[in-house]
PDB file of C-alpha atoms and ligand atoms in Angstrom:
ATOM      1  CA  MET A  30     -22.439  79.675  29.822  1.00  0.00           C
ATOM      2  CA  LEU A  31     -25.762  78.175  30.921  1.00  0.00           C
ATOM      3  CA  ALA A  32     -26.249  76.721  27.431  1.00  0.00           C
ATOM      4  CA  THR A  33     -22.862  74.981  27.396  1.00  0.00           C
ATOM      5  CA  LEU A  34     -23.322  73.748  30.985  1.00  0.00           C
ATOM      6  CA  TYR A  35     -26.689  72.322  29.991  1.00  0.00           C
ATOM      7  CA  GLY A  36     -25.156  70.766  26.855  1.00  0.00           C
ATOM      8  CA  ARG A  37     -22.549  68.929  28.932  1.00  0.00           C
ATOM      9  CA  ALA A  38     -25.263  67.812  31.383  1.00  0.00           C
ATOM     10  CA  LEU A  39     -27.438  66.471  28.539  1.00  0.00           C
ATOM     11  CA  ASP A  40     -24.461  64.623  27.051  1.00  0.00           C
ATOM     12  CA  SER A  41     -23.687  63.037  30.420  1.00  0.00           C
ATOM     13  CA  GLU A  42     -27.185  61.533  30.537  1.00  0.00           C
ATOM     14  CA  ARG A  43     -26.621  59.581  27.304  1.00  0.00           C
ATOM     15  CA  PRO A  44     -25.313  56.005  27.526  1.00  0.00           C
ATOM     16  CA  GLU A  45     -22.716  56.890  24.856  1.00  0.00           C
ATOM     17  CA  SER A  46     -21.666  60.087  26.677  1.00  0.00           C
ATOM     18  CA  VAL A  47     -18.530  61.765  25.311  1.00  0.00           C
ATOM     19  CA  LEU A  48     -17.643  63.690  28.463  1.00  0.00           C
ATOM     20  CA  HIS A  49     -19.303  61.941  31.453  1.00  0.00           C
ATOM     21  CA  ASP A  50     -19.641  65.332  33.145  1.00  0.00           C
ATOM     22  CA  ASP A  51     -21.731  64.273  36.142  1.00  0.00           C
ATOM     23  CA  ALA A  52     -20.775  67.451  38.019  1.00  0.00           C
ATOM     24  CA  ALA A  53     -22.491  69.457  35.235  1.00  0.00           C
ATOM     25  CA  LYS A  54     -25.632  67.382  35.721  1.00  0.00           C
ATOM     26  CA  ARG A  55     -25.634  68.070  39.458  1.00  0.00           C
ATOM     27  CA  ALA A  56     -25.025  71.797  38.832  1.00  0.00           C
ATOM     28  CA  VAL A  57     -27.999  72.022  36.449  1.00  0.00           C
ATOM     29  CA  GLU A  58     -30.198  70.443  39.108  1.00  0.00           C
ATOM     30  CA  ARG A  59     -29.126  73.184  41.531  1.00  0.00           C
ATOM     31  CA  ILE A  60     -30.000  76.111  39.217  1.00  0.00           C
ATOM     32  CA  ASP A  61     -33.569  77.348  39.052  1.00  0.00           C
ATOM     33  CA  TYR A  62     -33.690  78.231  35.352  1.00  0.00           C
ATOM     34  CA  ASP A  63     -35.728  77.119  32.355  1.00  0.00           C
ATOM     35  CA  PHE A  64     -32.872  75.468  30.448  1.00  0.00           C
ATOM     36  CA  GLY A  65     -35.225  74.895  27.506  1.00  0.00           C
ATOM     37  CA  LYS A  66     -34.622  78.595  26.728  1.00  0.00           C
ATOM     38  CA  THR A  67     -31.016  77.817  25.762  1.00  0.00           C
ATOM     39  CA  GLY A  68     -32.275  76.113  22.591  1.00  0.00           C
ATOM     40  CA  MET A  69     -29.896  73.157  23.186  1.00  0.00           C
ATOM     41  CA  THR A  70     -30.730  70.020  21.208  1.00  0.00           C
ATOM     42  CA  THR A  71     -29.091  66.600  21.500  1.00  0.00           C
ATOM     43  CA  THR A  72     -26.929  67.437  18.476  1.00  0.00           C
ATOM     44  CA  THR A  73     -25.699  70.789  19.819  1.00  0.00           C
ATOM     45  CA  ALA A  74     -25.239  69.282  23.306  1.00  0.00           C
ATOM     46  CA  VAL A  75     -23.027  66.490  21.987  1.00  0.00           C
ATOM     47  CA  GLY A  76     -21.201  69.097  19.866  1.00  0.00           C
ATOM     48  CA  VAL A  77     -20.405  71.072  23.040  1.00  0.00           C
ATOM     49  CA  ALA A  78     -19.265  67.868  24.774  1.00  0.00           C
ATOM     50  CA  ILE A  79     -16.988  66.923  21.858  1.00  0.00           C
ATOM     51  CA  ARG A  80     -15.299  70.352  21.896  1.00  0.00           C
ATOM     52  CA  ALA A  81     -14.808  70.120  25.669  1.00  0.00           C
ATOM     53  CA  ARG A  82     -13.465  66.562  25.352  1.00  0.00           C
ATOM     54  CA  VAL A  83     -10.792  67.557  22.821  1.00  0.00           C
ATOM     55  CA  LEU A  84      -9.681  70.470  25.024  1.00  0.00           C
ATOM     56  CA  ASP A  85      -9.718  68.153  28.083  1.00  0.00           C
ATOM     57  CA  ASP A  86      -7.557  65.616  26.241  1.00  0.00           C
ATOM     58  CA  TRP A  87      -5.052  68.280  25.115  1.00  0.00           C
ATOM     59  CA  THR A  88      -4.894  69.646  28.674  1.00  0.00           C
ATOM     60  CA  ARG A  89      -4.368  66.110  30.046  1.00  0.00           C
ATOM     61  CA  GLU A  90      -1.551  65.561  27.553  1.00  0.00           C
ATOM     62  CA  PHE A  91       0.132  68.798  28.641  1.00  0.00           C
ATOM     63  CA  ILE A  92      -0.152  67.853  32.324  1.00  0.00           C
ATOM     64  CA  ALA A  93       1.275  64.380  31.572  1.00  0.00           C
ATOM     65  CA  ARG A  94       4.300  66.002  29.870  1.00  0.00           C
ATOM     66  CA  HIS A  95       4.673  68.714  32.546  1.00  0.00           C
ATOM     67  CA  PRO A  96       3.395  67.308  35.853  1.00  0.00           C
ATOM     68  CA  SER A  97       4.518  70.491  37.586  1.00  0.00           C
ATOM     69  CA  CYS A  98       2.715  73.182  35.609  1.00  0.00           C
ATOM     70  CA  THR A  99       0.152  75.960  35.780  1.00  0.00           C
ATOM     71  CA  VAL A 100      -3.264  75.595  34.156  1.00  0.00           C
ATOM     72  CA  LEU A 101      -5.021  78.870  33.315  1.00  0.00           C
ATOM     73  CA  HIS A 102      -8.645  78.031  32.621  1.00  0.00           C
ATOM     74  CA  LEU A 103      -9.976  81.338  31.296  1.00  0.00           C
ATOM     75  CA  ALA A 104     -13.675  82.165  30.984  1.00  0.00           C
ATOM     76  CA  CYS A 105     -14.379  79.045  33.034  1.00  0.00           C
ATOM     77  CA  GLY A 106     -18.061  79.960  33.363  1.00  0.00           C
ATOM     78  CA  LEU A 107     -19.726  76.987  35.083  1.00  0.00           C
ATOM     79  CA  ASP A 108     -17.461  74.475  33.358  1.00  0.00           C
ATOM     80  CA  THR A 109     -16.313  71.667  35.658  1.00  0.00           C
ATOM     81  CA  ARG A 110     -13.027  71.048  33.820  1.00  0.00           C
ATOM     82  CA  ALA A 111     -11.175  71.449  37.137  1.00  0.00           C
ATOM     83  CA  HIS A 112     -13.339  68.611  38.520  1.00  0.00           C
ATOM     84  CA  ARG A 113     -13.101  66.439  35.407  1.00  0.00           C
ATOM     85  CA  LEU A 114      -9.321  66.366  35.044  1.00  0.00           C
ATOM     86  CA  GLU A 115      -7.411  64.272  37.539  1.00  0.00           C
ATOM     87  CA  ARG A 116      -3.980  65.756  38.191  1.00  0.00           C
ATOM     88  CA  PRO A 117      -1.005  65.528  40.498  1.00  0.00           C
ATOM     89  CA  GLU A 118      -0.777  67.878  43.484  1.00  0.00           C
ATOM     90  CA  THR A 119       2.046  69.697  41.701  1.00  0.00           C
ATOM     91  CA  VAL A 120      -0.408  71.256  39.238  1.00  0.00           C
ATOM     92  CA  ARG A 121      -1.504  74.812  40.013  1.00  0.00           C
ATOM     93  CA  TRP A 122      -4.991  75.437  38.596  1.00  0.00           C
ATOM     94  CA  VAL A 123      -6.430  78.941  38.120  1.00  0.00           C
ATOM     95  CA  ASP A 124     -10.037  79.438  36.985  1.00  0.00           C
ATOM     96  CA  VAL A 125     -10.870  82.984  35.809  1.00  0.00           C
ATOM     97  CA  ASP A 126     -14.163  84.622  34.859  1.00  0.00           C
ATOM     98  CA  MET A 127     -16.074  87.870  35.365  1.00  0.00           C
ATOM     99  CA  PRO A 128     -17.057  88.750  38.982  1.00  0.00           C
ATOM    100  CA  ASP A 129     -20.796  87.989  38.622  1.00  0.00           C
ATOM    101  CA  VAL A 130     -20.059  84.597  37.060  1.00  0.00           C
ATOM    102  CA  VAL A 131     -17.525  83.774  39.771  1.00  0.00           C
ATOM    103  CA  ALA A 132     -20.099  84.664  42.463  1.00  0.00           C
ATOM    104  CA  LEU A 133     -22.602  82.271  40.858  1.00  0.00           C
ATOM    105  CA  ARG A 134     -19.932  79.607  40.421  1.00  0.00           C
ATOM    106  CA  ARG A 135     -19.090  79.757  44.144  1.00  0.00           C
ATOM    107  CA  ARG A 136     -22.754  79.077  44.981  1.00  0.00           C
ATOM    108  CA  ILE A 137     -23.259  76.269  42.462  1.00  0.00           C
ATOM    109  CA  LEU A 138     -20.028  74.283  42.245  1.00  0.00           C
ATOM    110  CA  PRO A 139     -17.954  72.761  45.054  1.00  0.00           C
ATOM    111  CA  GLU A 140     -14.313  73.919  45.177  1.00  0.00           C
ATOM    112  CA  PRO A 141     -12.037  71.308  43.558  1.00  0.00           C
ATOM    113  CA  ALA A 142      -9.278  69.686  45.618  1.00  0.00           C
ATOM    114  CA  GLY A 143      -5.611  70.614  45.254  1.00  0.00           C
ATOM    115  CA  ASP A 144      -3.773  73.828  44.410  1.00  0.00           C
ATOM    116  CA  TYR A 145      -6.749  75.794  43.112  1.00  0.00           C
ATOM    117  CA  ALA A 146      -7.735  79.450  42.787  1.00  0.00           C
ATOM    118  CA  LEU A 147     -10.920  81.001  41.418  1.00  0.00           C
ATOM    119  CA  VAL A 148     -10.248  84.568  40.263  1.00  0.00           C
ATOM    120  CA  ALA A 149     -12.910  87.202  39.578  1.00  0.00           C
ATOM    121  CA  SER A 150     -11.622  89.423  36.788  1.00  0.00           C
ATOM    122  CA  SER A 151     -11.936  90.215  33.144  1.00  0.00           C
ATOM    123  CA  VAL A 152      -9.121  88.445  31.303  1.00  0.00           C
ATOM    124  CA  THR A 153      -8.414  91.787  29.632  1.00  0.00           C
ATOM    125  CA  GLU A 154      -7.097  93.172  32.961  1.00  0.00           C
ATOM    126  CA  ASP A 155      -3.425  92.830  33.935  1.00  0.00           C
ATOM    127  CA  ALA A 156      -3.589  92.199  37.703  1.00  0.00           C
ATOM    128  CA  TRP A 157      -4.919  88.609  37.651  1.00  0.00           C
ATOM    129  CA  LEU A 158      -2.074  87.432  35.434  1.00  0.00           C
ATOM    130  CA  ASP A 159       0.593  89.383  37.332  1.00  0.00           C
ATOM    131  CA  ALA A 160      -0.531  87.499  40.472  1.00  0.00           C
ATOM    132  CA  VAL A 161       0.160  84.057  38.914  1.00  0.00           C
ATOM    133  CA  PRO A 162       3.801  83.004  39.482  1.00  0.00           C
ATOM    134  CA  ALA A 163       5.625  82.504  36.178  1.00  0.00           C
ATOM    135  CA  ASP A 164       7.740  79.676  37.598  1.00  0.00           C
ATOM    136  CA  ARG A 165       6.322  76.740  35.592  1.00  0.00           C
ATOM    137  CA  PRO A 166       5.235  75.836  32.089  1.00  0.00           C
ATOM    138  CA  VAL A 167       1.699  77.044  31.454  1.00  0.00           C
ATOM    139  CA  VAL A 168      -1.277  75.705  29.574  1.00  0.00           C
ATOM    140  CA  ALA A 169      -3.984  78.296  28.950  1.00  0.00           C
ATOM    141  CA  VAL A 170      -7.271  76.711  27.963  1.00  0.00           C
ATOM    142  CA  PHE A 171     -10.140  78.968  26.950  1.00  0.00           C
ATOM    143  CA  GLU A 172     -13.335  77.682  25.488  1.00  0.00           C
ATOM    144  CA  GLY A 173     -16.069  79.951  24.200  1.00  0.00           C
ATOM    145  CA  LEU A 174     -14.035  83.086  24.958  1.00  0.00           C
ATOM    146  CA  SER A 175     -12.036  84.322  21.948  1.00  0.00           C
ATOM    147  CA  MET A 176     -15.114  85.275  19.912  1.00  0.00           C
ATOM    148  CA  TYR A 177     -16.453  87.464  22.749  1.00  0.00           C
ATOM    149  CA  LEU A 178     -13.263  89.538  22.722  1.00  0.00           C
ATOM    150  CA  THR A 179     -12.400  92.208  20.188  1.00  0.00           C
ATOM    151  CA  ARG A 180      -9.406  91.417  17.978  1.00  0.00           C
ATOM    152  CA  GLU A 181      -7.319  93.902  19.968  1.00  0.00           C
ATOM    153  CA  GLU A 182      -8.317  92.271  23.293  1.00  0.00           C
ATOM    154  CA  GLY A 183      -7.648  88.774  21.943  1.00  0.00           C
ATOM    155  CA  HIS A 184      -4.218  89.752  20.637  1.00  0.00           C
ATOM    156  CA  GLY A 185      -3.421  91.488  23.927  1.00  0.00           C
ATOM    157  CA  LEU A 186      -4.361  88.378  25.920  1.00  0.00           C
ATOM    158  CA  VAL A 187      -2.178  86.085  23.808  1.00  0.00           C
ATOM    159  CA  ARG A 188       0.745  88.519  24.015  1.00  0.00           C
ATOM    160  CA  ARG A 189       0.509  88.857  27.800  1.00  0.00           C
ATOM    161  CA  ILE A 190       0.356  85.091  28.453  1.00  0.00           C
ATOM    162  CA  THR A 191       3.130  84.165  26.012  1.00  0.00           C
ATOM    163  CA  GLY A 192       5.233  87.113  27.198  1.00  0.00           C
ATOM    164  CA  ARG A 193       4.932  86.180  30.884  1.00  0.00           C
ATOM    165  CA  PHE A 194       5.723  82.441  30.735  1.00  0.00           C
ATOM    166  CA  ALA A 195       8.872  80.943  29.217  1.00  0.00           C
ATOM    167  CA  GLY A 196       6.923  78.171  27.490  1.00  0.00           C
ATOM    168  CA  GLY A 197       3.548  76.535  27.235  1.00  0.00           C
ATOM    169  CA  GLU A 198       0.460  75.963  25.138  1.00  0.00           C
ATOM    170  CA  LEU A 199      -2.691  77.874  24.208  1.00  0.00           C
ATOM    171  CA  LEU A 200      -5.745  75.660  23.677  1.00  0.00           C
ATOM    172  CA  PHE A 201      -8.835  77.437  22.432  1.00  0.00           C
ATOM    173  CA  ASP A 202     -11.704  77.561  19.987  1.00  0.00           C
ATOM    174  CA  VAL A 203     -12.202  80.262  17.386  1.00  0.00           C
ATOM    175  CA  TYR A 204     -14.923  81.307  15.017  1.00  0.00           C
ATOM    176  CA  GLY A 205     -13.882  82.025  11.440  1.00  0.00           C
ATOM    177  CA  SER A 206     -14.997  85.306   9.861  1.00  0.00           C
ATOM    178  CA  TRP A 207     -18.012  83.493   8.375  1.00  0.00           C
ATOM    179  CA  GLY A 208     -18.919  82.223  11.822  1.00  0.00           C
ATOM    180  CA  ILE A 209     -18.877  85.815  13.072  1.00  0.00           C
ATOM    181  CA  LYS A 210     -21.050  86.924  10.134  1.00  0.00           C
ATOM    182  CA  LEU A 211     -23.547  84.103  10.727  1.00  0.00           C
ATOM    183  CA  GLN A 212     -23.523  84.369  14.542  1.00  0.00           C
ATOM    184  CA  LYS A 213     -27.261  84.997  14.875  1.00  0.00           C
ATOM    185  CA  LEU A 214     -27.900  81.529  13.411  1.00  0.00           C
ATOM    186  CA  VAL A 215     -26.350  79.975  16.550  1.00  0.00           C
ATOM    187  CA  PRO A 216     -29.289  79.526  18.974  1.00  0.00           C
ATOM    188  CA  ALA A 217     -27.152  79.808  22.150  1.00  0.00           C
ATOM    189  CA  VAL A 218     -25.691  83.121  20.906  1.00  0.00           C
ATOM    190  CA  ARG A 219     -29.041  84.493  19.725  1.00  0.00           C
ATOM    191  CA  ASN A 220     -30.937  83.453  22.859  1.00  0.00           C
ATOM    192  CA  ALA A 221     -28.294  84.945  25.165  1.00  0.00           C
ATOM    193  CA  GLY A 222     -28.425  88.253  23.266  1.00  0.00           C
ATOM    194  CA  ALA A 223     -24.631  87.994  22.916  1.00  0.00           C
ATOM    195  CA  THR A 224     -22.474  89.697  20.279  1.00  0.00           C
ATOM    196  CA  LEU A 225     -19.385  88.019  18.859  1.00  0.00           C
ATOM    197  CA  HIS A 226     -16.420  90.030  17.556  1.00  0.00           C
ATOM    198  CA  TRP A 227     -13.080  88.307  16.896  1.00  0.00           C
ATOM    199  CA  GLY A 228     -12.865  85.778  14.081  1.00  0.00           C
ATOM    200  CA  VAL A 229      -9.666  83.918  13.150  1.00  0.00           C
ATOM    201  CA  ASP A 230      -9.402  82.432   9.658  1.00  0.00           C
ATOM    202  CA  ASP A 231      -5.716  81.571   9.758  1.00  0.00           C
ATOM    203  CA  PRO A 232      -3.820  80.561  12.922  1.00  0.00           C
ATOM    204  CA  ARG A 233      -0.772  82.431  11.570  1.00  0.00           C
ATOM    205  CA  GLU A 234      -2.565  85.565  12.812  1.00  0.00           C
ATOM    206  CA  VAL A 235      -2.030  84.217  16.364  1.00  0.00           C
ATOM    207  CA  GLU A 236       1.452  82.805  15.687  1.00  0.00           C
ATOM    208  CA  ALA A 237       2.601  86.303  14.692  1.00  0.00           C
ATOM    209  CA  LEU A 238       1.897  87.577  18.224  1.00  0.00           C
ATOM    210  CA  HIS A 239       4.959  85.968  19.867  1.00  0.00           C
ATOM    211  CA  PRO A 240       8.322  84.698  18.602  1.00  0.00           C
ATOM    212  CA  GLY A 241       8.310  80.905  18.379  1.00  0.00           C
ATOM    213  CA  LEU A 242       4.546  80.556  18.826  1.00  0.00           C
ATOM    214  CA  THR A 243       3.628  77.647  16.536  1.00  0.00           C
ATOM    215  CA  THR A 244       0.401  75.892  15.624  1.00  0.00           C
ATOM    216  CA  VAL A 245       0.523  72.253  16.675  1.00  0.00           C
ATOM    217  CA  ASP A 246      -3.107  71.423  15.822  1.00  0.00           C
ATOM    218  CA  SER A 247      -5.827  73.239  13.932  1.00  0.00           C
ATOM    219  CA  TRP A 248      -9.000  71.200  13.681  1.00  0.00           C
ATOM    220  CA  ARG A 249     -12.199  72.223  11.974  1.00  0.00           C
ATOM    221  CA  SER A 250     -15.188  71.700  14.255  1.00  0.00           C
ATOM    222  CA  VAL A 251     -16.711  69.521  11.526  1.00  0.00           C
ATOM    223  CA  ASP A 252     -13.668  67.180  11.596  1.00  0.00           C
ATOM    224  CA  LEU A 253     -13.341  66.618  15.352  1.00  0.00           C
ATOM    225  CA  PRO A 254     -13.072  63.091  16.771  1.00  0.00           C
ATOM    226  CA  HIS A 255     -15.990  61.457  18.636  1.00  0.00           C
ATOM    227  CA  ARG A 256     -18.401  62.573  15.857  1.00  0.00           C
ATOM    228  CA  GLU A 257     -19.891  59.076  15.925  1.00  0.00           C
ATOM    229  CA  ALA A 258     -21.535  60.030  19.254  1.00  0.00           C
ATOM    230  CA  LEU A 259     -23.785  62.541  17.445  1.00  0.00           C
ATOM    231  CA  PRO A 260     -27.345  61.507  16.626  1.00  0.00           C
ATOM    232  CA  GLY A 261     -27.845  60.495  12.950  1.00  0.00           C
ATOM    233  CA  ALA A 262     -29.309  63.885  11.960  1.00  0.00           C
ATOM    234  CA  GLY A 263     -26.312  65.671  13.513  1.00  0.00           C
ATOM    235  CA  ARG A 264     -23.838  63.495  11.597  1.00  0.00           C
ATOM    236  CA  VAL A 265     -25.631  64.300   8.333  1.00  0.00           C
ATOM    237  CA  GLN A 266     -25.633  68.011   9.205  1.00  0.00           C
ATOM    238  CA  LEU A 267     -21.857  67.922   9.783  1.00  0.00           C
ATOM    239  CA  LYS A 268     -21.271  66.139   6.469  1.00  0.00           C
ATOM    240  CA  VAL A 269     -23.289  68.795   4.620  1.00  0.00           C
ATOM    241  CA  VAL A 270     -21.530  71.696   6.380  1.00  0.00           C
ATOM    242  CA  GLY A 271     -18.160  69.974   5.844  1.00  0.00           C
ATOM    243  CA  ALA A 272     -18.768  69.917   2.086  1.00  0.00           C
ATOM    244  CA  ILE A 273     -19.368  73.678   1.786  1.00  0.00           C
ATOM    245  CA  PRO A 274     -16.054  75.578   1.539  1.00  0.00           C
ATOM    246  CA  LYS A 275     -16.879  78.734   3.529  1.00  0.00           C
ATOM    247  CA  LEU A 276     -19.181  77.067   6.032  1.00  0.00           C
ATOM    248  CA  ARG A 277     -16.769  74.285   6.981  1.00  0.00           C
ATOM    249  CA  ASP A 278     -14.395  76.892   8.424  1.00  0.00           C
ATOM    250  CA  VAL A 279     -16.951  78.531  10.735  1.00  0.00           C
ATOM    251  CA  GLY A 280     -15.284  77.051  13.799  1.00  0.00           C
ATOM    252  CA  LYS A 281     -11.894  75.593  14.743  1.00  0.00           C
ATOM    253  CA  LEU A 282     -10.029  74.260  17.743  1.00  0.00           C
ATOM    254  CA  LEU A 283      -6.430  75.459  17.973  1.00  0.00           C
ATOM    255  CA  ARG A 284      -3.409  74.188  19.903  1.00  0.00           C
ATOM    256  CA  LEU A 285      -0.414  76.505  19.778  1.00  0.00           C
ATOM    257  CA  ARG A 286       2.945  76.028  21.532  1.00  0.00           C
ATOM    258  CA  TRP A 287       5.879  78.308  22.344  1.00  0.00           C
TER     259      TRP A 287
HETATM  260  C1  SAM B 305     -19.927  80.854  26.152  1.00  0.00           C
HETATM  261  S1  SAM B 305     -19.432  81.060  27.827  1.00  0.00           S
HETATM  262  C2  SAM B 305     -18.265  79.745  27.988  1.00  0.00           C
HETATM  263  C3  SAM B 305     -18.069  79.341  29.403  1.00  0.00           C
HETATM  264  C4  SAM B 305     -17.253  78.077  29.582  1.00  0.00           C
HETATM  265  N1  SAM B 305     -15.924  78.183  29.050  1.00  0.00           N
HETATM  266  C5  SAM B 305     -17.980  76.926  28.927  1.00  0.00           C
HETATM  267  O1  SAM B 305     -17.495  76.384  27.932  1.00  0.00           O
HETATM  268  O2  SAM B 305     -19.031  76.559  29.450  1.00  0.00           O
HETATM  269  C6  SAM B 305     -18.461  82.522  27.737  1.00  0.00           C
HETATM  270  C7  SAM B 305     -17.782  82.852  29.054  1.00  0.00           C
HETATM  271  O3  SAM B 305     -16.821  83.873  28.781  1.00  0.00           O
HETATM  272  C8  SAM B 305     -16.816  84.729  29.890  1.00  0.00           C
HETATM  273  N2  SAM B 305     -16.194  85.985  29.450  1.00  0.00           N
HETATM  274  C9  SAM B 305     -16.552  86.765  28.404  1.00  0.00           C
HETATM  275  N3  SAM B 305     -15.731  87.826  28.322  1.00  0.00           N
HETATM  276  C10 SAM B 305     -14.834  87.687  29.348  1.00  0.00           C
HETATM  277  C11 SAM B 305     -13.730  88.466  29.811  1.00  0.00           C
HETATM  278  N4  SAM B 305     -13.385  89.584  29.185  1.00  0.00           N
HETATM  279  N5  SAM B 305     -13.036  88.044  30.890  1.00  0.00           N
HETATM  280  C12 SAM B 305     -13.378  86.880  31.520  1.00  0.00           C
HETATM  281  N6  SAM B 305     -14.405  86.102  31.127  1.00  0.00           N
HETATM  282  C13 SAM B 305     -15.128  86.511  30.067  1.00  0.00           C
HETATM  283  C14 SAM B 305     -18.293  84.862  30.238  1.00  0.00           C
HETATM  284  O4  SAM B 305     -18.490  85.414  31.529  1.00  0.00           O
HETATM  285  C15 SAM B 305     -18.723  83.407  30.101  1.00  0.00           C
HETATM  286  O5  SAM B 305     -18.554  82.688  31.306  1.00  0.00           O
END
């Protein structure tokens, strides 16, 4: 979470910034931590910003189509998505993360305006979701979460959200099974001592969890828009990875609707 925050802050310092996340920059300045330890480079930072930008754009599109909706931003970490996305007052926004992260978030980030709640809970619990009224369409956006869950936990989360709300979208990133196998090659994962579990090779695995749940977009990380913002070496790296069948599926961004 510190690595991705730092990535968005680094991106925002570039003239050709993808995300313009000035709140991330201010948050980094407030945290006494050697961010060099995250192993973030310009290429990985812009990669983080591109992923966040696509999820921001999909969330914006959902809000534009459903101005009165609920946004569930799961595993929010120190992400300032709630600050980045302008929205009408009719949008209910719920940020959720583990209690220790929420405590840090309260110290570092100002509370966004509007109908906003910051909930301290594991997403695998039931109570946080039961407390969110099911009266509006929902968009659940979760970035950097699915791979930290076991397959059973991930399936349970999708089932509970799609079962509670009459309609909505799930916007999230997944690792493929090769991404899970090669996880220790990802500096942010290795340096955080994290272990990744759930890999999704085919979005039909997620579609099968609820009647009518359909994939609207499935984008390989190597094919995302805004790639031109990467430094030259990063663009070459993506081209090489994109040409190798198993490697090009290490990561995807999914948009599913029901
Ligand atoms: C890689 S960080 C991503 C944070 C943020 N989405 C971002 O992009 O900067 C992973 C986040 O998932 C959260 N997380 C992991 N397992 C979780 C769970 N079971 N319930 C809630 N949050 C969880 C962690 O606390 C952490 O904030």
